[in-house]
CSV table of C-alpha atoms and ligand atoms in Angstrom, one decimal:
chain,number,residue,atom,x,y,z
A,1,MET,CA,-23.0,9.2,137.8
A,2,LYS,CA,-23.1,12.9,138.5
A,3,ILE,CA,-24.3,13.1,142.2
A,4,PHE,CA,-25.4,16.2,144.0
A,5,LEU,CA,-24.5,15.8,147.6
A,6,THR,CA,-25.4,18.0,150.6
A,7,GLY,CA,-23.4,17.7,153.9
A,8,ALA,CA,-20.1,16.8,152.1
A,9,THR,CA,-18.0,18.5,154.8
A,10,GLY,CA,-19.8,16.6,157.6
A,11,PHE,CA,-19.4,13.2,159.2
A,12,ILE,CA,-21.9,11.1,157.2
A,13,GLY,CA,-21.8,13.2,153.9
A,14,GLY,CA,-18.0,13.3,153.9
A,15,SER,CA,-17.7,9.6,154.3
A,16,ILE,CA,-20.3,9.0,151.6
A,17,ALA,CA,-18.4,11.4,149.3
A,18,ALA,CA,-15.2,9.4,149.8
A,19,GLY,CA,-17.0,6.3,148.9
A,20,LEU,CA,-18.6,7.8,145.8
A,21,LEU,CA,-15.3,9.2,144.5
A,22,LYS,CA,-13.6,5.9,145.0
A,23,ASP,CA,-16.3,4.3,142.8
A,24,GLY,CA,-15.6,6.9,140.1
A,25,HIS,CA,-18.7,9.1,140.5
A,26,GLU,CA,-18.6,12.8,140.0
A,27,VAL,CA,-19.7,14.6,143.2
A,28,ILE,CA,-21.2,18.1,143.2
A,29,ALA,CA,-21.0,19.2,146.8
A,30,LEU,CA,-23.1,22.0,148.4
A,31,VAL,CA,-20.9,23.9,150.8
A,32,ARG,CA,-22.0,26.9,152.8
A,33,LYS,CA,-18.7,28.5,153.7
A,34,PRO,CA,-16.4,29.8,151.0
A,35,GLU,CA,-13.3,28.5,152.9
A,36,GLN,CA,-14.6,25.0,152.6
A,37,SER,CA,-14.6,25.1,148.8
A,38,SER,CA,-10.9,24.5,148.3
A,39,ALA,CA,-10.8,21.6,150.8
A,40,VAL,CA,-13.7,19.9,149.1
A,41,ALA,CA,-12.2,20.5,145.6
A,42,ALA,CA,-8.8,19.1,146.8
A,43,LEU,CA,-10.7,15.9,147.6
A,44,GLY,CA,-11.9,15.7,144.0
A,45,MET,CA,-15.4,17.1,144.4
A,46,THR,CA,-16.9,20.1,142.6
A,47,PRO,CA,-18.0,22.6,145.2
A,48,VAL,CA,-21.2,24.7,144.8
A,49,LEU,CA,-21.5,27.6,147.2
A,50,GLY,CA,-24.9,27.6,149.0
A,51,ASP,CA,-27.0,26.9,152.0
A,52,LEU,CA,-29.8,24.5,152.6
A,53,ASN,CA,-32.1,27.6,152.4
A,54,ASP,CA,-31.0,28.4,148.9
A,55,SER,CA,-33.9,26.6,147.1
A,56,ASP,CA,-33.0,27.9,143.6
A,57,ILE,CA,-29.5,26.5,143.8
A,58,ILE,CA,-30.7,23.2,145.2
A,59,ILE,CA,-33.5,22.8,142.5
A,60,ARG,CA,-31.0,23.6,139.7
A,61,GLN,CA,-28.3,21.2,141.0
A,62,SER,CA,-30.8,18.5,141.6
A,63,ARG,CA,-32.2,18.9,138.0
A,64,GLU,CA,-28.7,18.7,136.5
A,65,ALA,CA,-27.6,15.6,138.6
A,66,ASP,CA,-28.2,12.0,137.9
A,67,ALA,CA,-29.0,11.4,141.6
A,68,VAL,CA,-29.2,13.4,144.8
A,69,ILE,CA,-28.1,12.5,148.3
A,70,ASN,CA,-29.1,14.7,151.2
A,71,ALA,CA,-26.7,14.1,154.1
A,72,ALA,CA,-26.7,17.6,155.6
A,73,SER,CA,-29.8,17.5,157.8
A,74,SER,CA,-32.6,15.2,158.7
A,75,ASP,CA,-34.6,18.2,159.8
A,76,HIS,CA,-34.5,20.8,157.0
A,77,ARG,CA,-37.8,20.6,155.2
A,78,GLY,CA,-37.1,23.4,152.7
A,79,ALA,CA,-34.0,21.6,151.3
A,80,VAL,CA,-36.0,18.4,150.9
A,81,GLU,CA,-38.8,20.2,149.1
A,82,ALA,CA,-36.3,21.8,146.8
A,83,ILE,CA,-34.7,18.5,145.9
A,84,ILE,CA,-38.0,16.9,145.2
A,85,GLU,CA,-39.0,20.0,143.0
A,86,GLY,CA,-35.8,19.6,141.1
A,87,LEU,CA,-36.2,15.8,140.6
A,88,ALA,CA,-40.0,15.6,140.0
A,89,GLY,CA,-40.9,13.5,137.0
A,90,SER,CA,-37.3,12.5,136.3
A,91,GLY,CA,-37.3,9.0,137.8
A,92,LYS,CA,-33.9,9.8,139.3
A,93,THR,CA,-32.8,8.5,142.7
A,94,PHE,CA,-33.0,10.7,145.9
A,95,LEU,CA,-31.5,9.3,149.1
A,96,HIS,CA,-32.6,11.2,152.2
A,97,THR,CA,-30.7,10.8,155.5
A,98,SER,CA,-32.9,10.4,158.5
A,99,GLY,CA,-32.2,9.3,162.1
A,100,SER,CA,-33.7,6.7,164.3
A,101,SER,CA,-34.4,9.1,167.2
A,102,ILE,CA,-37.8,9.2,165.3
A,103,VAL,CA,-38.7,6.2,167.4
A,104,GLY,CA,-36.9,7.5,170.5
A,105,ASP,CA,-38.8,7.4,173.8
A,106,ALA,CA,-36.8,9.9,175.9
A,107,SER,CA,-36.8,7.4,178.8
A,108,GLY,CA,-34.2,9.2,180.9
A,109,GLY,CA,-31.8,6.2,180.5
A,110,GLN,CA,-34.4,3.5,181.5
A,111,ALA,CA,-34.6,0.3,179.4
A,112,SER,CA,-37.4,-0.6,176.9
A,113,ASP,CA,-38.2,-3.9,175.2
A,114,ARG,CA,-40.0,-2.1,172.3
A,115,ILE,CA,-38.3,-2.9,168.9
A,116,TYR,CA,-39.5,-1.2,165.7
A,117,GLU,CA,-39.7,-2.7,162.3
A,118,GLU,CA,-39.6,-0.8,159.0
A,119,ASP,CA,-43.2,-1.6,158.1
A,120,ALA,CA,-44.6,-0.8,161.6
A,121,LEU,CA,-43.3,2.6,162.8
A,122,PRO,CA,-44.8,4.2,165.9
A,123,GLU,CA,-46.5,7.6,166.1
A,124,PRO,CA,-43.6,10.0,166.8
A,125,THR,CA,-43.4,12.1,170.0
A,126,ALA,CA,-44.2,15.8,169.5
A,127,ASP,CA,-40.5,16.5,169.5
A,128,LYS,CA,-39.9,14.2,166.5
A,129,ALA,CA,-43.1,14.8,164.5
A,130,LYS,CA,-41.5,17.3,162.1
A,131,ARG,CA,-38.7,14.9,161.2
A,132,VAL,CA,-41.2,12.2,160.5
A,133,ASP,CA,-43.2,14.6,158.3
A,134,ILE,CA,-40.1,15.2,156.2
A,135,ASP,CA,-39.5,11.4,155.9
A,136,ASN,CA,-43.1,11.0,154.7
A,137,LEU,CA,-42.6,13.8,152.2
A,138,VAL,CA,-39.6,12.0,150.8
A,139,LEU,CA,-41.5,8.7,150.6
A,140,ALA,CA,-44.5,10.4,148.9
A,141,ALA,CA,-42.2,11.9,146.2
A,142,ALA,CA,-42.3,8.4,144.6
A,143,SER,CA,-45.7,9.4,143.3
A,144,ARG,CA,-44.2,12.5,141.7
A,145,GLY,CA,-41.8,10.4,139.6
A,146,VAL,CA,-38.8,10.4,142.0
A,147,ARG,CA,-37.0,7.2,143.0
A,148,SER,CA,-36.9,8.5,146.6
A,149,ALA,CA,-36.0,6.6,149.7
A,150,VAL,CA,-35.4,7.4,153.4
A,151,LEU,CA,-32.2,5.9,154.9
A,152,CYS,CA,-32.9,6.0,158.6
A,153,ASN,CA,-29.5,5.7,160.4
A,154,THR,CA,-29.1,4.6,163.9
A,155,LEU,CA,-26.2,5.4,166.3
A,156,ILE,CA,-23.2,5.6,163.9
A,157,TYR,CA,-19.8,4.9,165.3
A,158,GLY,CA,-16.3,4.9,163.7
A,159,HIS,CA,-14.1,7.7,162.4
A,160,GLY,CA,-15.4,9.7,159.4
A,161,ARG,CA,-13.7,9.1,156.1
A,162,GLY,CA,-13.9,12.8,155.0
A,163,LEU,CA,-13.3,16.2,156.5
A,164,ALA,CA,-15.2,15.5,159.7
A,165,ARG,CA,-14.0,12.8,161.9
A,166,ASP,CA,-16.6,12.7,164.7
A,167,SER,CA,-20.1,11.3,164.8
A,168,VAL,CA,-22.8,12.8,167.0
A,169,GLN,CA,-23.3,10.6,170.1
A,170,LEU,CA,-20.3,8.6,171.3
A,171,PRO,CA,-17.8,11.5,170.8
A,172,ARG,CA,-19.9,13.7,173.0
A,173,LEU,CA,-19.6,11.1,175.8
A,174,ARG,CA,-15.9,11.0,175.2
A,175,ARG,CA,-15.4,14.7,175.3
A,176,GLN,CA,-17.3,15.0,178.5
A,177,ALA,CA,-15.1,12.3,180.0
A,178,GLU,CA,-12.0,14.0,178.8
A,179,LYS,CA,-13.1,17.1,180.6
A,180,SER,CA,-14.3,15.5,183.9
A,181,GLY,CA,-12.3,12.3,184.1
A,182,ILE,CA,-15.6,10.3,184.4
A,183,VAL,CA,-17.6,8.7,181.7
A,184,ARG,CA,-21.2,9.4,182.3
A,185,HIS,CA,-24.5,8.1,180.8
A,186,VAL,CA,-28.0,9.5,181.2
A,187,GLY,CA,-29.7,8.0,184.2
A,188,PRO,CA,-28.9,4.4,184.8
A,189,GLY,CA,-27.7,3.9,181.2
A,190,ARG,CA,-30.0,0.9,180.6
A,191,ASN,CA,-31.4,2.5,177.4
A,192,ILE,CA,-30.5,0.7,174.2
A,193,TRP,CA,-29.7,2.0,170.7
A,194,SER,CA,-29.3,0.2,167.4
A,195,THR,CA,-25.9,0.9,166.0
A,196,THR,CA,-23.9,0.8,162.7
A,197,HIS,CA,-20.3,1.5,161.7
A,198,ILE,CA,-19.8,4.5,159.3
A,199,ASP,CA,-18.1,2.2,156.8
A,200,ASP,CA,-21.2,0.0,156.7
A,201,VAL,CA,-23.3,3.2,156.3
A,202,VAL,CA,-21.3,4.2,153.3
A,203,GLU,CA,-21.8,0.7,151.8
A,204,PHE,CA,-25.6,1.0,152.5
A,205,TYR,CA,-25.8,4.3,150.4
A,206,ARG,CA,-23.7,2.6,147.7
A,207,CYS,CA,-26.2,-0.3,147.5
A,208,ALA,CA,-29.2,2.1,147.7
A,209,LEU,CA,-27.8,4.2,144.8
A,210,ALA,CA,-27.7,1.0,142.7
A,211,GLY,CA,-30.9,-0.6,143.6
A,212,VAL,CA,-33.3,1.4,145.8
A,213,THR,CA,-37.1,0.9,145.5
A,214,ALA,CA,-39.0,4.2,145.1
A,215,GLY,CA,-40.9,5.2,148.2
A,216,THR,CA,-39.1,2.9,150.6
A,217,PHE,CA,-38.1,3.4,154.2
A,218,TYR,CA,-34.9,1.6,155.4
A,219,PHE,CA,-33.4,1.3,158.8
A,220,VAL,CA,-29.6,1.2,158.7
A,221,GLU,CA,-28.5,-1.0,161.7
A,222,SER,CA,-26.2,-3.9,162.3
A,223,GLY,CA,-26.4,-4.4,166.1
A,224,GLU,CA,-27.5,-2.8,169.4
A,225,ALA,CA,-26.0,-1.8,172.7
A,226,SER,CA,-27.0,-0.1,175.9
A,227,PHE,CA,-25.4,3.2,176.8
A,228,GLY,CA,-24.3,1.8,180.1
A,229,ASP,CA,-22.3,-0.9,178.3
A,230,MET,CA,-20.9,1.5,175.7
A,231,SER,CA,-19.9,4.0,178.5
A,232,GLN,CA,-18.2,1.3,180.5
A,233,ALA,CA,-16.3,0.1,177.4
A,234,MET,CA,-15.3,3.7,176.8
A,235,ALA,CA,-14.1,4.1,180.5
A,236,GLU,CA,-12.0,1.0,180.1
A,237,ALA,CA,-10.5,2.1,176.8
A,238,MET,CA,-9.7,5.5,178.3
A,239,GLY,CA,-8.2,4.0,181.5
A,240,LEU,CA,-10.9,5.7,183.7
A,241,GLY,CA,-12.9,4.3,186.6
A,242,LYS,CA,-16.4,2.9,186.4
A,243,ALA,CA,-18.9,4.7,184.2
A,244,GLN,CA,-21.4,6.6,186.3
A,245,ASP,CA,-25.1,7.5,186.2
A,246,TRP,CA,-26.0,11.2,185.5
A,247,PRO,CA,-29.3,12.8,186.3
A,248,LEU,CA,-31.1,14.0,183.2
A,249,ASP,CA,-31.0,17.6,184.2
A,250,ASP,CA,-27.2,17.6,184.5
A,251,ALA,CA,-27.0,15.8,181.1
A,252,ILE,CA,-29.3,18.5,179.6
A,253,ALA,CA,-27.0,21.2,181.0
A,254,GLU,CA,-24.0,19.6,179.3
A,255,TRP,CA,-25.5,18.3,176.0
A,256,GLY,CA,-28.7,20.2,175.5
A,257,TYR,CA,-32.3,19.0,175.7
A,258,GLU,CA,-32.4,17.1,172.3
A,259,MET,CA,-29.1,15.4,172.7
A,260,ALA,CA,-29.5,14.4,176.3
A,261,SER,CA,-33.2,13.3,176.0
A,262,TYR,CA,-33.1,11.6,172.6
A,263,GLY,CA,-29.5,11.2,171.4
A,264,LEU,CA,-28.1,9.8,174.6
A,265,GLY,CA,-31.0,9.2,177.0
A,266,SER,CA,-33.6,7.3,174.9
A,267,ASN,CA,-34.2,3.9,173.6
A,268,SER,CA,-34.0,3.5,169.8
A,269,ARG,CA,-34.2,-0.2,169.0
A,270,VAL,CA,-35.0,-1.0,165.4
A,271,ARG,CA,-34.5,-3.8,162.9
A,272,GLY,CA,-33.6,-3.2,159.2
A,273,HIS,CA,-34.5,-6.1,157.0
A,274,ARG,CA,-35.0,-4.3,153.7
A,275,GLY,CA,-31.3,-3.3,153.2
A,276,ARG,CA,-30.2,-6.9,153.6
A,277,GLN,CA,-33.0,-8.5,151.6
A,278,GLU,CA,-33.7,-6.0,148.8
A,279,LEU,CA,-30.3,-4.2,148.4
A,280,GLY,CA,-27.9,-7.0,149.3
A,281,TRP,CA,-26.3,-4.9,152.1
A,282,ALA,CA,-24.0,-7.1,154.2
A,283,PRO,CA,-22.5,-5.2,157.1
A,284,SER,CA,-19.0,-6.3,157.9
A,285,ALA,CA,-17.3,-3.7,160.1
A,286,PRO,CA,-16.3,-4.2,163.7
A,287,SER,CA,-19.0,-4.1,166.4
A,288,VAL,CA,-19.4,-0.9,168.5
A,289,PHE,CA,-17.5,-2.6,171.4
A,290,ASP,CA,-14.6,-3.7,169.2
A,291,TRP,CA,-14.4,-0.1,167.8
A,292,ILE,CA,-14.5,1.5,171.2
A,293,GLY,CA,-11.9,-0.9,172.6
A,294,LYS,CA,-9.5,-1.0,169.6
A,295,ASP,CA,-10.0,2.0,167.4
A,296,MET,CA,-11.7,4.9,169.2
A,297,LEU,CA,-8.5,6.4,170.6
A,298,LYS,CA,-6.5,6.0,167.4
A,299,ALA,CA,-5.7,9.3,165.6
B,301,NAP,N1,-24.0,10.8,163.0
B,301,NAP,C1,-25.0,10.0,163.3
B,301,NAP,O1,-24.9,9.0,164.1
B,301,NAP,C2,-26.4,10.3,162.7
B,301,NAP,C3,-27.3,9.2,162.7
B,301,NAP,C4,-28.6,9.4,162.2
B,301,NAP,C5,-28.9,10.7,161.7
B,301,NAP,N2,-28.0,11.7,161.7
B,301,NAP,C6,-28.5,13.0,161.1
B,301,NAP,O2,-27.9,13.1,159.9
B,301,NAP,C7,-27.5,14.5,159.6
B,301,NAP,C8,-26.0,14.6,159.3
B,301,NAP,O3,-25.3,14.1,160.4
B,301,NAP,P1,-23.8,14.2,160.6
B,301,NAP,O4,-23.4,13.3,161.7
B,301,NAP,O5,-23.1,14.0,159.3
B,301,NAP,O6,-23.6,15.7,161.0
B,301,NAP,P2,-22.4,16.7,160.8
B,301,NAP,O7,-21.1,16.1,160.9
B,301,NAP,O8,-22.7,17.9,161.7
B,301,NAP,O9,-22.5,17.2,159.2
B,301,NAP,C9,-23.5,18.1,158.8
B,301,NAP,C10,-23.2,18.6,157.4
B,301,NAP,O10,-24.3,19.3,156.9
B,301,NAP,C11,-23.9,20.6,156.5
B,301,NAP,N3,-24.9,21.6,156.8
B,301,NAP,C12,-25.6,21.6,158.0
B,301,NAP,N4,-26.5,22.6,157.9
B,301,NAP,C13,-26.4,23.2,156.7
B,301,NAP,C14,-27.0,24.3,156.0
B,301,NAP,N5,-27.9,25.0,156.6
B,301,NAP,N6,-26.6,24.6,154.7
B,301,NAP,C15,-25.6,23.8,154.2
B,301,NAP,N7,-25.0,22.8,154.7
B,301,NAP,C16,-25.4,22.5,156.0
B,301,NAP,C17,-22.6,20.9,157.4
B,301,NAP,O11,-21.9,21.9,156.8
B,301,NAP,P3,-20.8,22.7,157.7
B,301,NAP,O12,-19.5,21.9,157.5
B,301,NAP,O13,-20.7,24.0,157.0
B,301,NAP,O14,-21.2,22.7,159.1
B,301,NAP,C18,-22.0,19.5,157.3
B,301,NAP,O15,-21.4,19.3,156.1
B,301,NAP,C19,-28.0,15.3,160.9
B,301,NAP,O16,-29.3,15.8,160.7
B,301,NAP,C20,-28.0,14.2,161.9
B,301,NAP,O17,-28.9,14.5,163.0
B,301,NAP,C21,-26.8,11.5,162.2
């Protein structure tokens, strides 16, 4: 297939691109910096210069592709509208990347026993309402003749398989620890996130490309862990002392409001049944603790 991909230079998109190329697909990659074009081309993709705000380019590339994967941003409404515009009436597949902070509770590191299922999502907090609106727009595109689906990823760990190596959450904890000599978690670190390895994420997109059901929301998860336990595993892997609590305000000063409150300081506990039952997805990569202990520090 000829696949139009956004985010090909990023962590998720670059890893998806590597998987697609291995499967023999042609990948047309949106890149926003001219200097990225040659790196993307060297990997075997066809670069198209443009930004997520360039609706005309996105509409045209979506129209000319057999399928579209948006892995650049879970929060850019204009790009999603343009992709849907380009694909409307075609019956072609559109996989949109969302993130499970949509169920995040910004608990300041406290625990929660709330677990969310794909068919019973909560009302989002005000901070996450716009992201959920975009997800709903993608799902509604099924009624405009698009085989659209939302792939809602959880905390992704592992090394990227493309140009970008680092994911969003755990590498931030690690960089802070490298600077300060102490691994810190938000508040008491009792907050829990569902997790998946990037290789299993790539496999999920592969399965979805082959068999997604139009208008379906999928959680991509294969386990869960508390930030306290992940931080402690990281401290042991890095040869540092015990992981320590950090007041939310200090965490916000280091990581910013969104990352400290949602990315690192909330609960996001979800269960994804549809990928396993409908798409045949069978995650097989190491657990987050195995990855932190054995692979995180490898180059
Ligand atoms: N990693 C996770 O654990 C995770 C989990 C769930 C959801 N998500 C969400 O998934 C999305 C991608 O995550 P990621 O970890 O792959 O992030 P990333 O490594 O920062 O990659 C983002 C990619 O999108 C591109 N991009 C961003 N804004 C763009 C714009 N305006 N125009 C064109 N290209 C643009 C970037 O291009 P440049 O190279 O030019 O910067 C890069 O290729 C984010 O919205 C993130 O919140 C991530």
